[in-house]
Tab-separated table of C-alpha atoms in Angstrom:
chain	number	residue	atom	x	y	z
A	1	UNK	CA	-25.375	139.897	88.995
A	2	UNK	CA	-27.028	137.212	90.894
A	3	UNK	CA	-26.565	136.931	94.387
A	4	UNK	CA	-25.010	133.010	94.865
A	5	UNK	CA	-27.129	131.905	97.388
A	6	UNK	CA	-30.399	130.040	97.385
A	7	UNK	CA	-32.949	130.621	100.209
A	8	UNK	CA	-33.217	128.145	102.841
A	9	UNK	CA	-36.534	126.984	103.148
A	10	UNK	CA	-38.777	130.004	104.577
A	11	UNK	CA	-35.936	132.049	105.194
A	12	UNK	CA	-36.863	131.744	108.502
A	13	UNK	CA	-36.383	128.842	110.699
A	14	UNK	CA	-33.594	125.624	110.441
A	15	UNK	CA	-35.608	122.534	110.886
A	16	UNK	CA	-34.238	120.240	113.777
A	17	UNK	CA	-32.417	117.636	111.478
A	18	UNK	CA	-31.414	120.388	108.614
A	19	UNK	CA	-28.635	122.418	108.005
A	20	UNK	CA	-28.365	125.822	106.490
A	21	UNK	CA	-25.742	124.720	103.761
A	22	UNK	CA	-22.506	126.928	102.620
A	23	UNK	CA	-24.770	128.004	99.177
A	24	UNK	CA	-28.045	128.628	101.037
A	25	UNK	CA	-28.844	131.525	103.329
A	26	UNK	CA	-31.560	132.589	105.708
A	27	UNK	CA	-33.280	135.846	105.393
A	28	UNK	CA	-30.906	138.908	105.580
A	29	UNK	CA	-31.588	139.712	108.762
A	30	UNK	CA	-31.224	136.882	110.237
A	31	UNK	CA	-28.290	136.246	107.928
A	32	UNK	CA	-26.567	139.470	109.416
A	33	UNK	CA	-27.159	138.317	112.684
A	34	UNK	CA	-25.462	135.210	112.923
A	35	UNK	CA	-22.571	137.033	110.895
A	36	UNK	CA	-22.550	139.493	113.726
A	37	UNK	CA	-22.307	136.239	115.961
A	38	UNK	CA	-19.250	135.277	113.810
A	39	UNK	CA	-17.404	138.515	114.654
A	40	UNK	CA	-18.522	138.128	118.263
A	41	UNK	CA	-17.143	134.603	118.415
A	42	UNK	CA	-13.070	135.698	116.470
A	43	UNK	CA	-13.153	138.842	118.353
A	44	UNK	CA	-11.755	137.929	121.145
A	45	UNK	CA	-9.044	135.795	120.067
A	46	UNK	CA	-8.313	138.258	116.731
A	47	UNK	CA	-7.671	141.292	119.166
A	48	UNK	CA	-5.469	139.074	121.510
A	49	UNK	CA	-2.738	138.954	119.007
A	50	UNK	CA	-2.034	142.999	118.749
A	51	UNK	CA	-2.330	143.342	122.627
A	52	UNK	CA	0.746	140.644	123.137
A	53	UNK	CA	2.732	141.614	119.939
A	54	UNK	CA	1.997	145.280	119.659
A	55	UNK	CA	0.665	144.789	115.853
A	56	UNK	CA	-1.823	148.232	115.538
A	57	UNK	CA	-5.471	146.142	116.145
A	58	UNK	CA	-7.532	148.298	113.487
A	59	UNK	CA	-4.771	147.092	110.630
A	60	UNK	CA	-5.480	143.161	112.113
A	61	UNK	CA	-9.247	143.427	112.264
A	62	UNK	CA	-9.016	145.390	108.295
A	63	UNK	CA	-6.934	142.405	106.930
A	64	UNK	CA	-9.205	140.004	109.374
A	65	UNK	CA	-11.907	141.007	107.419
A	66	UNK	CA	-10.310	141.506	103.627
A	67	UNK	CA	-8.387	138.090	104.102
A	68	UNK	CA	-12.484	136.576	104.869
A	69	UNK	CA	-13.542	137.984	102.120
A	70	UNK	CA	-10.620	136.895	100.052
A	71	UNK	CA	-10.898	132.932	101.396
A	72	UNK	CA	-14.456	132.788	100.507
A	73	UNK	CA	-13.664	133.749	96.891
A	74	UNK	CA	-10.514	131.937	96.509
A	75	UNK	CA	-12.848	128.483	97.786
A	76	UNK	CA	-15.667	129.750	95.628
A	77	UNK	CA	-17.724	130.039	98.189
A	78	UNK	CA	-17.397	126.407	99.090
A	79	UNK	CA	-15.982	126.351	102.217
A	80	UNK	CA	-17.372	128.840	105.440
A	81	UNK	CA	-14.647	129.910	107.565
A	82	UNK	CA	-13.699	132.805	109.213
A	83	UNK	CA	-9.643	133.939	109.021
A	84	UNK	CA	-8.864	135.553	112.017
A	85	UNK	CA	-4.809	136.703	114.245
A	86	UNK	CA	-2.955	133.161	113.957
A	87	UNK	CA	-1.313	132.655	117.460
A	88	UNK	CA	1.472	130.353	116.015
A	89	UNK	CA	3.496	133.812	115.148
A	90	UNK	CA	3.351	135.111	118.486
A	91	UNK	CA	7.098	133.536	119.665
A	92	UNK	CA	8.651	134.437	116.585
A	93	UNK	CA	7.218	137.966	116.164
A	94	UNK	CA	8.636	138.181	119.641
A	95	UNK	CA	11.962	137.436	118.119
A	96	UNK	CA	11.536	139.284	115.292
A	97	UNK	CA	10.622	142.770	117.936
A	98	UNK	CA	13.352	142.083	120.574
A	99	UNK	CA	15.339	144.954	121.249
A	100	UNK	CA	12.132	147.139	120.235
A	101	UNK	CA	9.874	149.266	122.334
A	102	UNK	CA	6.247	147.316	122.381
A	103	UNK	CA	4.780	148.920	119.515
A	104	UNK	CA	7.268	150.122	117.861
A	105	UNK	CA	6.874	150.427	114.198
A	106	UNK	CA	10.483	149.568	113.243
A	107	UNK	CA	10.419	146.199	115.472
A	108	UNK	CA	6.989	145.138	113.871
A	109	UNK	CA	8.219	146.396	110.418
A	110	UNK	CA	11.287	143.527	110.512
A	111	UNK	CA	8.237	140.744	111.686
A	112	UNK	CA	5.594	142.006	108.984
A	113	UNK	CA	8.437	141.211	106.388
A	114	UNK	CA	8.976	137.584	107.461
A	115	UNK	CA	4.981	137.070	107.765
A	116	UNK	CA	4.819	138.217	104.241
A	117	UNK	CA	7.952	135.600	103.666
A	118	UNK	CA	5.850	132.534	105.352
A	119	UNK	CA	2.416	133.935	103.525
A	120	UNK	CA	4.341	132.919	100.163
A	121	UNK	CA	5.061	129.761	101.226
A	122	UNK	CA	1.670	128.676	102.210
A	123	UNK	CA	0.636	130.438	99.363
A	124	UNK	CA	2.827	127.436	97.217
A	125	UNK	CA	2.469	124.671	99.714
A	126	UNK	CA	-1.590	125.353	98.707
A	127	UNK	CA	-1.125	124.835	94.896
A	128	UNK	CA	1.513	122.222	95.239
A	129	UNK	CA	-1.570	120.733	97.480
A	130	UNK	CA	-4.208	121.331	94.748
A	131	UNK	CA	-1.774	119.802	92.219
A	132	UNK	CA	-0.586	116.789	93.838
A	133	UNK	CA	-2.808	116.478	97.136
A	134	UNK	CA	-1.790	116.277	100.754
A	135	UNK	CA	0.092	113.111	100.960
A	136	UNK	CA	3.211	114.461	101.079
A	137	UNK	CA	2.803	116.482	103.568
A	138	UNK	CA	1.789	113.874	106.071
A	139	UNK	CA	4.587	112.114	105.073
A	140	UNK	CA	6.971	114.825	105.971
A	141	UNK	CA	5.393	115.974	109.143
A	142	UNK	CA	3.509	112.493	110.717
A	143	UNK	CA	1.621	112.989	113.667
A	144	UNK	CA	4.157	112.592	116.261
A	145	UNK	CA	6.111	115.288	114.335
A	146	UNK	CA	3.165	117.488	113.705
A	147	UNK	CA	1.644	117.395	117.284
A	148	UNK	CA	4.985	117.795	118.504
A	149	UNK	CA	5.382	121.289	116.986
A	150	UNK	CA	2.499	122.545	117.521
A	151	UNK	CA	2.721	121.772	121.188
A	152	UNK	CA	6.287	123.316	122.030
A	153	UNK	CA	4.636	126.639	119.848
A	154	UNK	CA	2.523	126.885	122.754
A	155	UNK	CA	5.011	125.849	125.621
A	156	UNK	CA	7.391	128.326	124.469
A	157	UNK	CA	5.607	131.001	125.538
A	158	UNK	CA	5.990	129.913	128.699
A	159	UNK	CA	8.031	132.985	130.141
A	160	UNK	CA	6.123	135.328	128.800
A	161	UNK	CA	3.371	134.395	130.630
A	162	UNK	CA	5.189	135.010	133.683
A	163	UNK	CA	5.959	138.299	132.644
A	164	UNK	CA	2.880	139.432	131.921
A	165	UNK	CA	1.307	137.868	135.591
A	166	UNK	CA	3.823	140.460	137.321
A	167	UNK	CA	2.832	143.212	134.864
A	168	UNK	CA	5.694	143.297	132.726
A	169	UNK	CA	8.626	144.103	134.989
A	170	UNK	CA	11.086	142.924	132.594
A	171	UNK	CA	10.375	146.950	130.852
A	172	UNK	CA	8.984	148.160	134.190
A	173	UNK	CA	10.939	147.584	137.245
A	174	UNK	CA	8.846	149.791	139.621
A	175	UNK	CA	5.760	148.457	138.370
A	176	UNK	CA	2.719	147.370	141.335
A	177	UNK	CA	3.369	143.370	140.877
A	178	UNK	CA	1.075	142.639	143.696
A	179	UNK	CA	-2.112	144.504	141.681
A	180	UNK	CA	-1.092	142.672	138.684
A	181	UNK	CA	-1.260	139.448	140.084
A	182	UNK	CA	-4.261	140.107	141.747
A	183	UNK	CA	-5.934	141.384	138.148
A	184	UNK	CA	-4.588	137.923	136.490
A	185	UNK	CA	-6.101	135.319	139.145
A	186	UNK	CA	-9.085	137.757	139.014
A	187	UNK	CA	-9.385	137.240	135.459
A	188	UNK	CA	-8.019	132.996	134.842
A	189	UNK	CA	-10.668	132.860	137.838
A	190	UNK	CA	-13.232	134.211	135.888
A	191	UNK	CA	-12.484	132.491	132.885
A	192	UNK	CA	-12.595	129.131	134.073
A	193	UNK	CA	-16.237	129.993	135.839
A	194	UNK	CA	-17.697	131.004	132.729
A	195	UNK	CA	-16.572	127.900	131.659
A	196	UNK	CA	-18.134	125.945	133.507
A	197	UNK	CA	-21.496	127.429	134.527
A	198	UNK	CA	-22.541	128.586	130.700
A	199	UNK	CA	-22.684	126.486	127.684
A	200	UNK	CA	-23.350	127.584	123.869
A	201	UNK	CA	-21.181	130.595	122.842
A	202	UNK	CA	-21.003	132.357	125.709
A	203	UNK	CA	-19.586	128.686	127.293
A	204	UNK	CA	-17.132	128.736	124.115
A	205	UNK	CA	-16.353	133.218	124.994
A	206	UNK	CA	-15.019	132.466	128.136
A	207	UNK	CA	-11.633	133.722	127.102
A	208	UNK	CA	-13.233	137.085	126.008
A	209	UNK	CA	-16.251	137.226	128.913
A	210	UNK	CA	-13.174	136.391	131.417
A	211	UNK	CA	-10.315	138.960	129.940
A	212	UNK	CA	-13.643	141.578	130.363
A	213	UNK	CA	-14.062	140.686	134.424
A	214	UNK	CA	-10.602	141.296	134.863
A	215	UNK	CA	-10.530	144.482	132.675
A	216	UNK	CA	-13.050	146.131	134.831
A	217	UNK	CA	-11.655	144.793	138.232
A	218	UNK	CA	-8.044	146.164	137.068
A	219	UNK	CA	-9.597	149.328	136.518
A	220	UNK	CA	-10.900	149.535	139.926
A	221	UNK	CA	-7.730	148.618	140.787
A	222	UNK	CA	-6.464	151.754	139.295
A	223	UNK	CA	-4.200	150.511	136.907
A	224	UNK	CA	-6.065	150.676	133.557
A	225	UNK	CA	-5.082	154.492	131.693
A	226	UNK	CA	-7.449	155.423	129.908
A	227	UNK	CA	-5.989	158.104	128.562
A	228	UNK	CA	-5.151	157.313	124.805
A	229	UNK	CA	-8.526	156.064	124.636
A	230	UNK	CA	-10.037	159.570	125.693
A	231	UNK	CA	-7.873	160.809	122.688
A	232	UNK	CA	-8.314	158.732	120.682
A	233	UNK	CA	-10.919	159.586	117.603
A	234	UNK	CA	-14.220	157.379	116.881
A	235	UNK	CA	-13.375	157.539	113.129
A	236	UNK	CA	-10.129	157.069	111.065
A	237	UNK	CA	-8.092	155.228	108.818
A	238	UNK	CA	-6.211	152.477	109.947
A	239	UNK	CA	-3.479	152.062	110.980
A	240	UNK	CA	-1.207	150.762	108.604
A	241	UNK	CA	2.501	149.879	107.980
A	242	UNK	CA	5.024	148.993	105.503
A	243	UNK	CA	7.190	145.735	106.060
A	244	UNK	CA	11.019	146.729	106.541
A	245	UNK	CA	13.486	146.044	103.553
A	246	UNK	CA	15.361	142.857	103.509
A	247	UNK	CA	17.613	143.955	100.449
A	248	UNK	CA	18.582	147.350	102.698
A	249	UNK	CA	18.527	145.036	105.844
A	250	UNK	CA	20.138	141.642	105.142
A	251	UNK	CA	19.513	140.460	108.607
A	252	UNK	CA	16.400	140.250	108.138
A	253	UNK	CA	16.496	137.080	106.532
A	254	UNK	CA	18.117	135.777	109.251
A	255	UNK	CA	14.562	135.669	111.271
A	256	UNK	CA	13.276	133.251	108.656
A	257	UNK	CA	13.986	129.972	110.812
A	258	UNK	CA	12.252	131.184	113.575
A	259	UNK	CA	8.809	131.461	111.386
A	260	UNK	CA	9.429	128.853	109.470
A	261	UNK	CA	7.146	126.585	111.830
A	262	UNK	CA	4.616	128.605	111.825
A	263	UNK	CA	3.932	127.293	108.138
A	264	UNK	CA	3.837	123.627	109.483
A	265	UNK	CA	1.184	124.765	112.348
A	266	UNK	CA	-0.712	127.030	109.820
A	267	UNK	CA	-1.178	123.463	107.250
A	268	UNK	CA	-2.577	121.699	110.155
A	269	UNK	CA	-5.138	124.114	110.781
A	270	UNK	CA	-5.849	124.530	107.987
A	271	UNK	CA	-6.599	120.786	107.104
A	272	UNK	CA	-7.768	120.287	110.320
A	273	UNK	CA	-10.895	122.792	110.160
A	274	UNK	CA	-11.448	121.387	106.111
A	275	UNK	CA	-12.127	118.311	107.392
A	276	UNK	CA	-13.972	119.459	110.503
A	277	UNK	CA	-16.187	121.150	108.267
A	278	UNK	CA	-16.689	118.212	105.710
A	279	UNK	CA	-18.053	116.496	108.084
A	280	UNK	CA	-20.070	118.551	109.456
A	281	UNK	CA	-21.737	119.264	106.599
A	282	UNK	CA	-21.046	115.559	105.428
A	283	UNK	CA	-19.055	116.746	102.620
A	284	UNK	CA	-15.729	115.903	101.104
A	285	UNK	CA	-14.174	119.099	100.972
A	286	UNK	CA	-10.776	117.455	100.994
A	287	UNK	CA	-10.167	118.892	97.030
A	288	UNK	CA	-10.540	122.427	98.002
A	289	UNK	CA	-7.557	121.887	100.986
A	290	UNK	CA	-4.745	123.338	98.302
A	291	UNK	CA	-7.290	126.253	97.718
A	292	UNK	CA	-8.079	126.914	101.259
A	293	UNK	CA	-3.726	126.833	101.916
A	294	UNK	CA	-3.666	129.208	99.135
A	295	UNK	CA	-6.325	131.916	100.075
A	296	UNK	CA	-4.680	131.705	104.057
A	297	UNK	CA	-1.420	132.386	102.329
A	298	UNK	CA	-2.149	135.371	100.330
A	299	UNK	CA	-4.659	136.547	103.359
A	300	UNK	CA	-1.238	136.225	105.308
A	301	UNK	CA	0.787	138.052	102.785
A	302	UNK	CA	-1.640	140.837	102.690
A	303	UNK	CA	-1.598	141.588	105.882
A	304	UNK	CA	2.151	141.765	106.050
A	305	UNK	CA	2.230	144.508	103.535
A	306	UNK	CA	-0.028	146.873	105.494
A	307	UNK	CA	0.359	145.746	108.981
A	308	UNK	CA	-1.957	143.262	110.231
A	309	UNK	CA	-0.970	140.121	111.994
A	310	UNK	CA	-0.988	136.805	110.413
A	311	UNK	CA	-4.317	135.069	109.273
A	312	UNK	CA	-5.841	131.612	110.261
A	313	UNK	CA	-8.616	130.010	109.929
A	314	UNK	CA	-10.684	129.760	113.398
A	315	UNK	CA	-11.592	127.327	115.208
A	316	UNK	CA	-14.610	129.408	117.367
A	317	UNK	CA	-16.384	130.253	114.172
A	318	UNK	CA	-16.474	126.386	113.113
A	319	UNK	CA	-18.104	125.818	116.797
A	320	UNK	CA	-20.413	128.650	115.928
A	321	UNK	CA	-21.920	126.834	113.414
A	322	UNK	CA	-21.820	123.557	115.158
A	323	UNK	CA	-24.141	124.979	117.704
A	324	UNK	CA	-26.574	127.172	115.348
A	325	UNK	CA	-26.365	124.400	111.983
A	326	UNK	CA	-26.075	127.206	109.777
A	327	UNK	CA	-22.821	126.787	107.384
A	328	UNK	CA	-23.868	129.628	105.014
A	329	UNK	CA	-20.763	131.526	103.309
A	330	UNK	CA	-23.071	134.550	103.353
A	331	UNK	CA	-22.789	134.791	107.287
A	332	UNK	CA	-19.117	135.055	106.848
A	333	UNK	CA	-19.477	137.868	104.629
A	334	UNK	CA	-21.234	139.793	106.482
A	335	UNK	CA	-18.926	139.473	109.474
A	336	UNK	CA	-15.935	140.281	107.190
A	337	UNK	CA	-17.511	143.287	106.652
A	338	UNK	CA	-18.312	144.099	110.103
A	339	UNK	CA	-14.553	143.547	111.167
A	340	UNK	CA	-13.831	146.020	108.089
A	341	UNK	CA	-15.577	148.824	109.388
A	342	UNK	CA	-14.682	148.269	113.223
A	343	UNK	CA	-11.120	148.609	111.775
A	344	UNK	CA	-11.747	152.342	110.579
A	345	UNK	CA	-12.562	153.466	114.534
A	346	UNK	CA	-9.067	154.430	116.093
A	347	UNK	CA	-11.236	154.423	119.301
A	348	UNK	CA	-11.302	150.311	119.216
A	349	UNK	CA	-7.759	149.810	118.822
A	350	UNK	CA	-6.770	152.144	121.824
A	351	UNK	CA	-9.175	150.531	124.210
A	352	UNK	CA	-7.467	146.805	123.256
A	353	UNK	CA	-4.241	148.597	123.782
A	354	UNK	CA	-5.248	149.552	127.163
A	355	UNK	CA	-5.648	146.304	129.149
A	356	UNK	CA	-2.821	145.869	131.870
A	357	UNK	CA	-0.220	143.601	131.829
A	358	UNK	CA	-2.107	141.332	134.274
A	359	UNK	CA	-5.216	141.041	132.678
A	360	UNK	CA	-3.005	139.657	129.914
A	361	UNK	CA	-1.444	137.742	131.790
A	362	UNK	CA	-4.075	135.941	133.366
A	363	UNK	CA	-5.588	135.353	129.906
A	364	UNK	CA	-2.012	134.431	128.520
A	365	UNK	CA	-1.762	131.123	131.105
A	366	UNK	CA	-4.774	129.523	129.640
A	367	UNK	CA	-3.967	130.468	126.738
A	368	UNK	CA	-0.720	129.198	125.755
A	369	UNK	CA	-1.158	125.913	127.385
A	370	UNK	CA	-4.009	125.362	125.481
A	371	UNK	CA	-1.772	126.214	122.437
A	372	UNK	CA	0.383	123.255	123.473
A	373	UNK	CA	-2.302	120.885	124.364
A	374	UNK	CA	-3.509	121.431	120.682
A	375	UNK	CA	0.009	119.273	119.481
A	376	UNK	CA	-0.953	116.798	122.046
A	377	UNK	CA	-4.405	116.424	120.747
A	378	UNK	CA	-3.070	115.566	117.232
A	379	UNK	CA	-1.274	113.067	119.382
A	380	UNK	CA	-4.464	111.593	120.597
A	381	UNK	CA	-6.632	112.049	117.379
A	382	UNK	CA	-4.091	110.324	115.303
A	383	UNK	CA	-3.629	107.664	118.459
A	384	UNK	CA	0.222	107.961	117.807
A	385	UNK	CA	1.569	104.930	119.780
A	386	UNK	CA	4.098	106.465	122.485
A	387	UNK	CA	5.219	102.570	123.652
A	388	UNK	CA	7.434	103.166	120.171
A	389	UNK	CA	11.069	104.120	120.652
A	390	UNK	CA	10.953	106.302	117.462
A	391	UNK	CA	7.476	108.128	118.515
A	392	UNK	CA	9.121	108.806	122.660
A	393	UNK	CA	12.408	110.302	121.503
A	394	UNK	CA	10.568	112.415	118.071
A	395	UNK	CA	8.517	114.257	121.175
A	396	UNK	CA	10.838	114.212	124.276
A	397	UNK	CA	13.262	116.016	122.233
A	398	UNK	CA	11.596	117.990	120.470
A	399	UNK	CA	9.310	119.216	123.706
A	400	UNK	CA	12.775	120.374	125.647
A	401	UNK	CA	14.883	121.905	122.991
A	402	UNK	CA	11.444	124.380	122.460
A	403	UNK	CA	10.468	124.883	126.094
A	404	UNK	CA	13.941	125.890	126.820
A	405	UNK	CA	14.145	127.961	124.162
A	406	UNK	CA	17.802	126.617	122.787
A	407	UNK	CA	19.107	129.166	120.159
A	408	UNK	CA	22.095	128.953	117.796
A	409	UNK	CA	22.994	131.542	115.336
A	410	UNK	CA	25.113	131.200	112.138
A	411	UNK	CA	26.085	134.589	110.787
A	412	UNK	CA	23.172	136.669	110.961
A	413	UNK	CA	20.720	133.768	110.988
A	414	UNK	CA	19.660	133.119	114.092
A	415	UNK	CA	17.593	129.772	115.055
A	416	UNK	CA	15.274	129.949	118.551
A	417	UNK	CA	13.576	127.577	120.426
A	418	UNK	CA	10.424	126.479	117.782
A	419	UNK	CA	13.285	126.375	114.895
A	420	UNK	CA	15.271	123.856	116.605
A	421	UNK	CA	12.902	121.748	117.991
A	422	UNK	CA	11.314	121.977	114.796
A	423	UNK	CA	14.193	120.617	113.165
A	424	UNK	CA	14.894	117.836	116.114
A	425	UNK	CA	11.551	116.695	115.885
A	426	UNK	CA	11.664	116.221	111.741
A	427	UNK	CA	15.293	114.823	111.830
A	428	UNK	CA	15.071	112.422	115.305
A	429	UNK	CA	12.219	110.532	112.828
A	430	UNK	CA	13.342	110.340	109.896
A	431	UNK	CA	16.823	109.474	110.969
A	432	UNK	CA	15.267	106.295	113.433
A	433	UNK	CA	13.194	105.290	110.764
A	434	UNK	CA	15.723	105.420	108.647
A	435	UNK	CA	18.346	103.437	110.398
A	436	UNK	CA	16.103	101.126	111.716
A	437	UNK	CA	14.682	100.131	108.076
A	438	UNK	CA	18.293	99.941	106.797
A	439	UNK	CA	19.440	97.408	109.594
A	440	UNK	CA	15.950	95.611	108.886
A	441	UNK	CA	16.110	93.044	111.781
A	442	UNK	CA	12.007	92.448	113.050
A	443	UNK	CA	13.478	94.075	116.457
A	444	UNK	CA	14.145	97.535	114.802
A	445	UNK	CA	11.234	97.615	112.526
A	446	UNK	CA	8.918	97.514	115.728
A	447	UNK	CA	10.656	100.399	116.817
A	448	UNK	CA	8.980	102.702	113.825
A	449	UNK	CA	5.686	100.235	113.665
């Protein structure tokens, strides 16, 4: 069988107005390189998700890596992206694990199941995409809504962050807060230095370079334990889980509102980096958005059956290939590969497992915010007009019934701080428009305009 990519050029070199396009390829070895580049670039934010949910990292970076694989099929090969740990299930996974030790199998067993659950339905939102394309969608979720959402995601993480800066006292009273502290400004510190005095992808690693810095300074510190990586073996299966049962536990579905979300954020992404890409490449790659929805989906569902954290595409590998010009799909199969095999050394997973509370938490206060601030730059992109009644209330309400993390619970179904600001934000827009058409005076129509 033919190989589906043609050679670019010499195989050698990207001229300085050409691009390496998604069916061409560079020699092999420079072809593995930049996919090593790719892994290099998800890493960071791919391992991030098991250290603050507890998810085992060598079953994320397996389905990381098979859910790749899977998207690049699924688009036939159209579309380069890399699917790494989505952050928009970190609140409701912590939902989903309350009451559990961090880690425990049985807590991330009852969040697997409703990642599978949320999978399926980006799974269908993608075909009902590829049928009837994505105007429906925006009319359901408009940018105010959609920005909205995606911004109290982030901002609801808000107390965990805090937690994390005093290194986690909420499980461990007696714990040294004043080292942890010192190991999170060590590492934010270091984090927003990289920033600023390195550009190209180690400017864009910051996160990674920075959680590293504090890593080592926490372990002069004394307050890294190293021991399960010591035991732990260089070679091994990983490790995977089952999902629990929602027919033996009916509660279960009553953690569905809390991810449902998630599915909203996951769309955007998703037709966010499509159209990044498009025109990048100066494409339209807006008919494969229902097929890219559906390979995220069943990526996402995989991963729920054996364990891994929920799949996304990534932003980092699309600014990868900004920088280098090289879009080649055979780049991202190489680095779904690599993730593969780093998922079959035990030896990974218990070194991610062993960075302090801190360190997380000074990675954690960036990091959320910036989680938020992605809502408010759909704000900006779209240039939603916030001098309009309808567009002020939509946000402001949405914004505090999420940061403050209102919950309600009907029977077992319990609805946190993303669900119901979720649901404000959707019904506060649709109810002003609607009332405001329906009185149809030129005062009230300005007030959705």
């Amino acid at each position: 069988m033919a190989l589906p990519w043609k050679l670019h050029g010499d195989g050698k070199s990207v001229a300085q107005d050409a691009i390496v396009l998604p069916e061409e390829r560079l020699g092999w070895a420079r072809t593995i390189g930049f996919g090593m580049q790719h892994v290099v670039a998800m890493f960071g934010a791919t391992f991030l998700v098991p250290l603050i949910t507890g998810f085992p990292p060598t079953a994320t970076l397996f389905f990381s890596g098979l859910g790749t694989m899977l998207f690049l099929l699924i688009t036939g090969n159209r579309l380069p992206s890399y699917l790494g740990s989505s952050f928009a299930f970190l609140a409701p996974i912590a939902v989903a694990t309350s009451g559990y030790d961090h880690g425990d199998v049985a807590g991330l067993a009852r969040a697997s199941f409703a990642i599978i659950a949320m999978g399926v339905l980006v799974a269908l939102v993608g075909v009902i995409v590829q049928r009837f394309g994505i105007g429906w969608v925006n009319a359901l979720m408009p940018p105010v809504v959609m920005g909205s959402v995606v911004a109290l995601i982030g901002f609801n993480l808000a107390p965990a962050v805090k937690n994390n800066w005093f290194g986690n006292p909420a499980a461990n009273p007696d714990v040294n807060q004043g080292l942890h502290s010192t190991a999170a400004l060590i590492t934010i510190g270091s984090i927003l230095l990289i920033t600023v005095l390195f550009r190209g992808l180690i400017g864009r690693l910051s996160i990674v370079l920075g959680m590293v810095v504090g890593y080592i300074a926490a372990a002069l510190m004394g307050i890294v334990d190293f021991e399960a990586v010591k035991s732990a073996a260089w070679v091994g299966l990983p490790e995977f889980h089952l999902p629990a049962n929602p027919f033996a536990d009916p509660s279960l579905w009553g953690l569905l509102p809390a991810f449902l979300p998630v599915v909203l954020v996951l769309i955007a992404e998703n037709v966010g980096h499509v159209k990044s890409v498009g025109l990048m490449i100066d494409r339209d790659l807006d008919p494969v958005t229902g097929r890219a929805l559906l390979a995220d989906g069943v990526s996402t569902i995989l991963a729920g059956f054996g364990g891994g954290s929920a799949t996304t595409t990534y932003g980092e590998n699309i600014g990868v290939m900004a920088a280098t010009r090289v879009y080649s799909t055979a780049a991202y199969w190489v680095a779904g590969v690599i993730a593969m095999l780093l998922s079959f050394s035990p030896k990974v997973g218990a070194l991610i497992f062993s960075v302090p509370a801190g360190v997380l938490g000074g990675v954690t206060v960036a990091l959320y915010g910036l989680i938020g601030l992605i809502g408010v730059k759909i704000w900006i992109d779209n240039k939603v007009d916030f001098s309009k009644p309808i567009n002020q209330f939509t946000a402001a309400i949405a914004l505090i019934v999420g940061i403050a993390d209102f919950s309600m619970q009907l029977g077992d179904v319990m609805f946190n701080g993303i669900a119901l600001g979720t649901i404000a934000a959707v019904v506060v827009y649709h109810l002003m428009g609607l009332v405001a058409r329906a009185r149809g005076t030129a005062t009230d129509t300005a007030i959705i305009r």
